[in-house]
PDB file of C-alpha atoms and ligand atoms in Angstrom:
ATOM      1  CA  UNK Z1046      71.885  63.274  81.094  1.00 63.00           C
ATOM      2  CA  UNK Z1047      73.290  66.595  79.930  1.00 69.00           C
ATOM      3  CA  UNK Z1048      71.823  68.275  82.950  1.00 77.00           C
ATOM      4  CA  UNK Z1049      73.473  65.734  85.267  1.00 79.00           C
ATOM      5  CA  UNK Z1050      76.852  66.226  83.539  1.00 75.00           C
ATOM      6  CA  UNK Z1051      76.536  69.999  83.950  1.00 74.00           C
ATOM      7  CA  UNK Z1052      75.714  69.556  87.634  1.00 77.00           C
ATOM      8  CA  UNK Z1053      78.744  67.340  88.213  1.00 73.00           C
ATOM      9  CA  UNK Z1054      80.991  69.850  86.425  1.00 71.00           C
ATOM     10  CA  UNK Z1055      79.551  72.687  88.509  1.00 79.00           C
ATOM     11  CA  UNK Z1056      80.226  70.766  91.696  1.00 79.00           C
ATOM     12  CA  UNK Z1057      83.722  69.795  90.642  1.00 79.00           C
ATOM     13  CA  UNK Z1058      84.808  73.272  89.504  1.00 79.00           C
ATOM     14  CA  UNK Z1059      85.463  74.671  93.024  1.00 79.00           C
ATOM     15  CA  UNK Z1060      87.289  71.467  93.991  1.00 82.00           C
ATOM     16  CA  UNK Z1061      89.481  71.710  90.891  1.00 80.00           C
ATOM     17  CA  UNK Z1062      90.142  75.402  91.596  1.00 75.00           C
ATOM     18  CA  UNK Z1063      91.068  74.681  95.217  1.00 79.00           C
ATOM     19  CA  UNK Z1064      93.371  71.874  94.066  1.00 81.00           C
ATOM     20  CA  UNK Z1065      95.051  74.164  91.540  1.00 81.00           C
ATOM     21  CA  UNK Z1066      95.411  76.844  94.225  1.00 80.00           C
ATOM     22  CA  UNK Z1067      97.031  74.586  96.807  1.00 80.00           C
ATOM     23  CA  UNK Z1068      99.329  72.994  94.234  1.00 81.00           C
ATOM     24  CA  UNK Z1069     100.430  76.472  93.148  1.00 79.00           C
ATOM     25  CA  UNK Z1070      99.245  75.962  89.555  1.00 82.00           C
ATOM     26  CA  UNK Z1071      96.731  78.812  89.781  1.00 80.00           C
ATOM     27  CA  UNK Z1072      96.566  82.036  91.776  1.00 86.00           C
ATOM     28  CA  UNK Z1073      93.682  84.519  91.955  1.00 90.00           C
ATOM     29  CA  UNK Z1074      94.483  88.263  91.714  1.00 90.00           C
ATOM     30  CA  UNK Z1075      96.506  89.295  94.821  1.00 91.00           C
ATOM     31  CA  UNK Z1076      93.618  91.073  96.517  1.00 92.00           C
ATOM     32  CA  UNK Z1077      91.599  87.836  96.382  1.00 95.00           C
ATOM     33  CA  UNK Z1078      94.556  85.608  97.300  1.00 95.00           C
ATOM     34  CA  UNK Z1079      94.669  84.825 101.041  1.00 94.00           C
ATOM     35  CA  UNK Z1080      98.402  84.106 100.805  1.00 94.00           C
ATOM     36  CA  UNK Z1081      99.296  87.412  99.089  1.00 96.00           C
ATOM     37  CA  UNK Z1082     100.283  90.481 101.116  1.00 97.00           C
ATOM     38  CA  UNK Z1083      97.561  93.067 101.727  1.00 98.00           C
ATOM     39  CA  UNK Z1084      97.426  95.711  98.983  1.00 98.00           C
ATOM     40  CA  UNK Z1085      96.865  98.968 100.843  1.00 97.00           C
ATOM     41  CA  UNK Z1086      95.628 100.900  97.798  1.00 96.00           C
ATOM     42  CA  UNK Z1087      93.184  98.277  96.524  1.00 96.00           C
ATOM     43  CA  UNK Z1088      89.509  98.561  97.356  1.00 96.00           C
ATOM     44  CA  UNK Z1089      89.005  96.697 100.678  1.00 97.00           C
ATOM     45  CA  UNK Z1090      87.227  93.350 100.474  1.00 97.00           C
ATOM     46  CA  UNK Z1091      86.297  90.397 102.645  1.00 96.00           C
ATOM     47  CA  UNK Z1092      89.987  89.401 103.069  1.00 97.00           C
ATOM     48  CA  UNK Z1093      91.166  92.836 104.259  1.00 97.00           C
ATOM     49  CA  UNK Z1094      90.306  92.351 107.939  1.00 96.00           C
ATOM     50  CA  UNK Z1095      91.789  88.879 107.961  1.00 97.00           C
ATOM     51  CA  UNK Z1096      95.050  90.034 106.351  1.00 98.00           C
ATOM     52  CA  UNK Z1097      95.277  92.902 108.873  1.00 97.00           C
ATOM     53  CA  UNK Z1098      94.770  90.484 111.768  1.00 97.00           C
ATOM     54  CA  UNK Z1099      97.435  88.150 110.383  1.00 97.00           C
ATOM     55  CA  UNK Z1100     100.017  90.958 110.646  1.00 97.00           C
ATOM     56  CA  UNK Z1101      99.981  90.715 114.436  1.00 94.00           C
ATOM     57  CA  UNK Z1102     101.018  87.035 114.230  1.00 94.00           C
ATOM     58  CA  UNK Z1103     103.293  87.247 111.176  1.00 96.00           C
ATOM     59  CA  UNK Z1104     105.071  90.626 111.331  1.00 94.00           C
ATOM     60  CA  UNK Z1105     106.796  90.092 107.971  1.00 96.00           C
ATOM     61  CA  UNK Z1106     103.402  90.213 106.214  1.00 98.00           C
ATOM     62  CA  UNK Z1107     103.000  93.816 107.390  1.00 98.00           C
ATOM     63  CA  UNK Z1108     106.239  95.077 105.838  1.00 97.00           C
ATOM     64  CA  UNK Z1109     105.356  93.030 102.728  1.00 98.00           C
ATOM     65  CA  UNK Z1110     102.048  94.926 102.469  1.00 98.00           C
ATOM     66  CA  UNK Z1111     103.913  98.253 102.306  1.00 98.00           C
ATOM     67  CA  UNK Z1112     106.377  96.821  99.776  1.00 97.00           C
ATOM     68  CA  UNK Z1113     103.735  95.497  97.339  1.00 97.00           C
ATOM     69  CA  UNK Z1114     101.794  98.753  97.706  1.00 97.00           C
ATOM     70  CA  UNK Z1115     104.820 100.803  96.659  1.00 95.00           C
ATOM     71  CA  UNK Z1116     104.781 102.667  99.956  1.00 94.00           C
ATOM     72  CA  UNK Z1117     107.927 103.546 101.835  1.00 91.00           C
ATOM     73  CA  UNK Z1118     107.998 102.426 105.448  1.00 93.00           C
ATOM     74  CA  UNK Z1119     110.593 103.118 108.104  1.00 95.00           C
ATOM     75  CA  UNK Z1120     111.018 100.120 110.447  1.00 96.00           C
ATOM     76  CA  UNK Z1121     112.573 100.897 113.837  1.00 97.00           C
ATOM     77  CA  UNK Z1122     114.567  98.582 116.110  1.00 97.00           C
ATOM     78  CA  UNK Z1123     112.748  96.552 118.759  1.00 97.00           C
ATOM     79  CA  UNK Z1124     113.152  97.735 122.326  1.00 96.00           C
ATOM     80  CA  UNK Z1125     112.550  95.197 125.096  1.00 96.00           C
ATOM     81  CA  UNK Z1126     110.896  96.239 128.340  1.00 95.00           C
ATOM     82  CA  UNK Z1127     110.849  94.704 131.817  1.00 93.00           C
ATOM     83  CA  UNK Z1128     107.626  96.471 132.736  1.00 93.00           C
ATOM     84  CA  UNK Z1129     105.353  95.297 129.939  1.00 92.00           C
ATOM     85  CA  UNK Z1130     105.944  98.129 127.472  1.00 96.00           C
ATOM     86  CA  UNK Z1131     108.098  96.615 124.718  1.00 96.00           C
ATOM     87  CA  UNK Z1132     108.401  98.150 121.268  1.00 97.00           C
ATOM     88  CA  UNK Z1133     108.208  95.318 118.748  1.00 97.00           C
ATOM     89  CA  UNK Z1134     107.553  95.429 115.023  1.00 97.00           C
ATOM     90  CA  UNK Z1135     107.309  99.232 115.108  1.00 98.00           C
ATOM     91  CA  UNK Z1136     107.668 101.802 112.346  1.00 98.00           C
ATOM     92  CA  UNK Z1137     107.632 105.576 112.007  1.00 98.00           C
ATOM     93  CA  UNK Z1138     104.115 106.472 110.828  1.00 97.00           C
ATOM     94  CA  UNK Z1139     103.891 108.180 107.467  1.00 94.00           C
ATOM     95  CA  UNK Z1140     100.969 109.472 105.442  1.00 94.00           C
ATOM     96  CA  UNK Z1141     100.480 110.059 101.725  1.00 95.00           C
ATOM     97  CA  UNK Z1142     100.784 113.821 101.546  1.00 94.00           C
ATOM     98  CA  UNK Z1143      99.791 114.089 105.202  1.00 97.00           C
ATOM     99  CA  UNK Z1144     102.001 115.569 107.917  1.00 97.00           C
ATOM    100  CA  UNK Z1145     101.710 114.481 111.533  1.00 98.00           C
ATOM    101  CA  UNK Z1146     101.814 117.237 114.119  1.00 98.00           C
ATOM    102  CA  UNK Z1147     103.687 117.726 116.343  1.00 98.00           C
ATOM    103  CA  UNK Z1148     105.785 114.839 114.930  1.00 97.00           C
ATOM    104  CA  UNK Z1149     105.590 111.480 113.163  1.00 97.00           C
ATOM    105  CA  UNK Z1150     104.586 108.969 115.831  1.00 97.00           C
ATOM    106  CA  UNK Z1151     106.154 105.548 116.404  1.00 98.00           C
ATOM    107  CA  UNK Z1152     103.463 102.871 115.967  1.00 98.00           C
ATOM    108  CA  UNK Z1153     103.236  99.111 115.438  1.00 98.00           C
ATOM    109  CA  UNK Z1154     103.387  98.095 111.801  1.00 98.00           C
ATOM    110  CA  UNK Z1155      99.779  96.739 111.836  1.00 98.00           C
ATOM    111  CA  UNK Z1156      98.557 100.092 113.185  1.00 98.00           C
ATOM    112  CA  UNK Z1157     100.453 101.866 110.377  1.00 98.00           C
ATOM    113  CA  UNK Z1158      98.831  99.531 107.827  1.00 98.00           C
ATOM    114  CA  UNK Z1159      95.380 100.194 109.292  1.00 98.00           C
ATOM    115  CA  UNK Z1160      96.123 103.925 109.150  1.00 98.00           C
ATOM    116  CA  UNK Z1161      97.146 103.670 105.475  1.00 98.00           C
ATOM    117  CA  UNK Z1162      93.824 101.961 104.678  1.00 98.00           C
ATOM    118  CA  UNK Z1163      91.874 104.467 106.788  1.00 98.00           C
ATOM    119  CA  UNK Z1164      93.584 107.423 105.135  1.00 98.00           C
ATOM    120  CA  UNK Z1165      92.939 106.263 101.592  1.00 97.00           C
ATOM    121  CA  UNK Z1166      89.539 104.621 101.913  1.00 98.00           C
ATOM    122  CA  UNK Z1167      87.851 106.696 104.645  1.00 98.00           C
ATOM    123  CA  UNK Z1168      89.635 109.939 105.590  1.00 98.00           C
ATOM    124  CA  UNK Z1169      90.387 111.491 102.181  1.00 98.00           C
ATOM    125  CA  UNK Z1170      87.065 110.421 100.589  1.00 98.00           C
ATOM    126  CA  UNK Z1171      85.213 112.003 103.542  1.00 98.00           C
ATOM    127  CA  UNK Z1172      87.230 115.244 103.229  1.00 98.00           C
ATOM    128  CA  UNK Z1173      86.450 115.367  99.503  1.00 98.00           C
ATOM    129  CA  UNK Z1174      82.732 114.764 100.075  1.00 97.00           C
ATOM    130  CA  UNK Z1175      82.206 117.172 102.957  1.00 97.00           C
ATOM    131  CA  UNK Z1176      84.663 119.965 102.162  1.00 97.00           C
ATOM    132  CA  UNK Z1177      85.779 119.422  98.567  1.00 97.00           C
ATOM    133  CA  UNK Z1178      89.309 119.396  99.955  1.00 98.00           C
ATOM    134  CA  UNK Z1179      91.899 116.952 101.257  1.00 98.00           C
ATOM    135  CA  UNK Z1180      93.538 116.447 104.626  1.00 98.00           C
ATOM    136  CA  UNK Z1181      97.148 117.666 104.670  1.00 98.00           C
ATOM    137  CA  UNK Z1182      97.935 117.349 108.377  1.00 98.00           C
ATOM    138  CA  UNK Z1183      96.790 115.365 111.396  1.00 98.00           C
ATOM    139  CA  UNK Z1184      97.154 116.581 114.966  1.00 98.00           C
ATOM    140  CA  UNK Z1185      97.715 113.907 117.582  1.00 98.00           C
ATOM    141  CA  UNK Z1186      98.467 113.415 121.262  1.00 98.00           C
ATOM    142  CA  UNK Z1187     100.896 110.552 120.753  1.00 97.00           C
ATOM    143  CA  UNK Z1188     100.980 106.789 120.400  1.00 97.00           C
ATOM    144  CA  UNK Z1189     103.457 105.316 122.885  1.00 96.00           C
ATOM    145  CA  UNK Z1190     102.993 105.691 126.639  1.00 95.00           C
ATOM    146  CA  UNK Z1191     104.030 103.056 129.166  1.00 96.00           C
ATOM    147  CA  UNK Z1192     100.825 102.973 131.189  1.00 95.00           C
ATOM    148  CA  UNK Z1193      97.685 101.036 132.086  1.00 95.00           C
ATOM    149  CA  UNK Z1194      94.222 101.660 130.669  1.00 92.00           C
ATOM    150  CA  UNK Z1195      92.934 105.086 131.865  1.00 88.00           C
ATOM    151  CA  UNK Z1196      96.215 105.657 133.739  1.00 88.00           C
ATOM    152  CA  UNK Z1197      95.006 103.312 136.519  1.00 92.00           C
ATOM    153  CA  UNK Z1198      97.669 102.070 138.933  1.00 91.00           C
ATOM    154  CA  UNK Z1199      96.507  98.455 138.425  1.00 89.00           C
ATOM    155  CA  UNK Z1200      94.806  96.521 135.646  1.00 89.00           C
ATOM    156  CA  UNK Z1201      95.776  95.702 132.101  1.00 92.00           C
ATOM    157  CA  UNK Z1202      98.246  97.627 130.021  1.00 94.00           C
ATOM    158  CA  UNK Z1203      96.870 100.146 127.535  1.00 96.00           C
ATOM    159  CA  UNK Z1204      97.424  99.525 123.820  1.00 96.00           C
ATOM    160  CA  UNK Z1205      99.513 102.707 124.090  1.00 97.00           C
ATOM    161  CA  UNK Z1206     102.003 100.733 126.206  1.00 97.00           C
ATOM    162  CA  UNK Z1207     103.135  98.938 123.030  1.00 97.00           C
ATOM    163  CA  UNK Z1208     102.570 101.839 120.564  1.00 98.00           C
ATOM    164  CA  UNK Z1209      99.573  99.959 119.193  1.00 98.00           C
ATOM    165  CA  UNK Z1210      97.269 102.994 119.510  1.00 98.00           C
ATOM    166  CA  UNK Z1211      97.146 106.599 118.317  1.00 98.00           C
ATOM    167  CA  UNK Z1212      95.138 109.486 119.796  1.00 98.00           C
ATOM    168  CA  UNK Z1213      94.049 112.017 117.166  1.00 98.00           C
ATOM    169  CA  UNK Z1214      92.630 115.458 117.948  1.00 98.00           C
ATOM    170  CA  UNK Z1215      92.235 117.191 114.605  1.00 98.00           C
ATOM    171  CA  UNK Z1216      92.547 117.351 110.840  1.00 98.00           C
ATOM    172  CA  UNK Z1217      93.942 120.256 108.777  1.00 98.00           C
ATOM    173  CA  UNK Z1218      92.514 120.639 105.260  1.00 98.00           C
ATOM    174  CA  UNK Z1219      94.361 121.876 102.170  1.00 98.00           C
ATOM    175  CA  UNK Z1220      92.063 124.913 102.096  1.00 94.00           C
ATOM    176  CA  UNK Z1221      93.405 125.913 105.522  1.00 96.00           C
ATOM    177  CA  UNK Z1222      90.359 124.930 107.526  1.00 97.00           C
ATOM    178  CA  UNK Z1223      90.881 122.812 110.630  1.00 98.00           C
ATOM    179  CA  UNK Z1224      88.394 120.313 112.041  1.00 98.00           C
ATOM    180  CA  UNK Z1225      89.072 119.326 115.617  1.00 97.00           C
ATOM    181  CA  UNK Z1226      87.755 117.696 118.735  1.00 98.00           C
ATOM    182  CA  UNK Z1227      85.949 118.552 120.910  1.00 98.00           C
ATOM    183  CA  UNK Z1228      85.017 121.894 119.299  1.00 98.00           C
ATOM    184  CA  UNK Z1229      83.500 120.543 116.070  1.00 98.00           C
ATOM    185  CA  UNK Z1230      81.769 117.394 117.339  1.00 98.00           C
ATOM    186  CA  UNK Z1231      78.394 119.138 117.628  1.00 97.00           C
ATOM    187  CA  UNK Z1232      78.676 121.343 114.551  1.00 96.00           C
ATOM    188  CA  UNK Z1233      76.586 120.260 111.592  1.00 95.00           C
ATOM    189  CA  UNK Z1234      78.951 119.592 108.680  1.00 96.00           C
ATOM    190  CA  UNK Z1235      82.159 119.152 110.692  1.00 98.00           C
ATOM    191  CA  UNK Z1236      80.369 116.889 113.174  1.00 98.00           C
ATOM    192  CA  UNK Z1237      79.050 114.702 110.350  1.00 98.00           C
ATOM    193  CA  UNK Z1238      82.598 114.524 108.936  1.00 98.00           C
ATOM    194  CA  UNK Z1239      84.016 113.430 112.310  1.00 98.00           C
ATOM    195  CA  UNK Z1240      81.318 110.776 112.784  1.00 98.00           C
ATOM    196  CA  UNK Z1241      82.036 109.478 109.316  1.00 98.00           C
ATOM    197  CA  UNK Z1242      85.728 109.160 110.235  1.00 98.00           C
ATOM    198  CA  UNK Z1243      84.851 107.235 113.370  1.00 98.00           C
ATOM    199  CA  UNK Z1244      82.587 104.836 111.483  1.00 97.00           C
ATOM    200  CA  UNK Z1245      85.035 104.530 108.572  1.00 98.00           C
ATOM    201  CA  UNK Z1246      87.877 103.912 111.005  1.00 98.00           C
ATOM    202  CA  UNK Z1247      86.004 100.952 112.463  1.00 97.00           C
ATOM    203  CA  UNK Z1248      86.514  99.105 109.165  1.00 97.00           C
ATOM    204  CA  UNK Z1249      90.290  99.048 109.685  1.00 98.00           C
ATOM    205  CA  UNK Z1250      91.103  99.596 113.368  1.00 98.00           C
ATOM    206  CA  UNK Z1251      90.049  97.160 116.092  1.00 97.00           C
ATOM    207  CA  UNK Z1252      88.865  99.915 118.384  1.00 98.00           C
ATOM    208  CA  UNK Z1253      87.813 103.471 117.646  1.00 98.00           C
ATOM    209  CA  UNK Z1254      86.780 105.452 120.715  1.00 97.00           C
ATOM    210  CA  UNK Z1255      85.531 109.034 120.573  1.00 97.00           C
ATOM    211  CA  UNK Z1256      83.259 111.524 122.326  1.00 97.00           C
ATOM    212  CA  UNK Z1257      80.247 109.171 122.230  1.00 96.00           C
ATOM    213  CA  UNK Z1258      82.216 106.535 124.163  1.00 96.00           C
ATOM    214  CA  UNK Z1259      82.979 108.430 127.376  1.00 95.00           C
ATOM    215  CA  UNK Z1260      84.180 111.719 128.823  1.00 95.00           C
ATOM    216  CA  UNK Z1261      87.827 110.602 128.690  1.00 94.00           C
ATOM    217  CA  UNK Z1262      87.560 110.600 124.890  1.00 96.00           C
ATOM    218  CA  UNK Z1263      85.656 113.850 124.394  1.00 96.00           C
ATOM    219  CA  UNK Z1264      88.693 115.604 122.937  1.00 98.00           C
ATOM    220  CA  UNK Z1265      90.225 112.880 120.743  1.00 98.00           C
ATOM    221  CA  UNK Z1266      89.731 109.719 118.729  1.00 98.00           C
ATOM    222  CA  UNK Z1267      91.578 106.679 120.042  1.00 98.00           C
ATOM    223  CA  UNK Z1268      92.490 104.306 117.179  1.00 98.00           C
ATOM    224  CA  UNK Z1269      94.083 100.953 118.031  1.00 98.00           C
ATOM    225  CA  UNK Z1270      94.867  97.493 116.656  1.00 98.00           C
ATOM    226  CA  UNK Z1271      94.474  95.674 119.974  1.00 96.00           C
ATOM    227  CA  UNK Z1272      92.477  92.563 120.721  1.00 91.00           C
ATOM    228  CA  UNK Z1273      89.249  94.197 121.842  1.00 91.00           C
ATOM    229  CA  UNK Z1274      86.899  95.351 119.127  1.00 93.00           C
ATOM    230  CA  UNK Z1275      84.895  98.435 120.072  1.00 94.00           C
ATOM    231  CA  UNK Z1276      83.478 101.208 117.969  1.00 93.00           C
ATOM    232  CA  UNK Z1277      81.842 104.111 119.718  1.00 92.00           C
TER     233      UNK Z1277
HETATM  234 ZN1   ZN K  64      94.284 106.373 123.299  1.00 83.88          ZN
END
């Protein structure tokens, strides 16, 4: 009898919890609450990817993520385009103690959120592990370019056409050392660091393309928050 009562209670507990959740009477901690904005500093969990994806459909959840994370963000005005290259929901990319060279790129807010996660949970930990240092600057080739994939005259627009992608060529460490593509890809420690960034980036970006993908990416990493998942 007791065993049966325990079983019923066990079965009812999740139902009661769900009821309390939907009625608003109970909320889990924000990082486990699907309705709460993404906390960029919190350890990523099973909801992280889902909350990142939601930002593309509900732009306000992206700015909310920066707000609850105590991170400044600089939203920029939308700019319509008649040729399929609109700027919508864009911000000026910022790092935590990281400078962007030659300048701070304009990117979509979801790409900026993915970058914030990448920086904190992949880039800086990898720099600490491999070089006992931290990254203080990132060199890039730009984010926004009104063009098709691979500069073809026809075909679909690149994620760069909406500033939803960033091409990165190198990382400057606090100790002055610089790790860059393509020079360091085949060097032992630096190459392992770069591969770790690619694999770590895949947790937060939709696509990460580098030297292993094709010759067009031998000298940079392409990070984007587009629809097509690819990690190579
Ligand atoms: Zn690119």
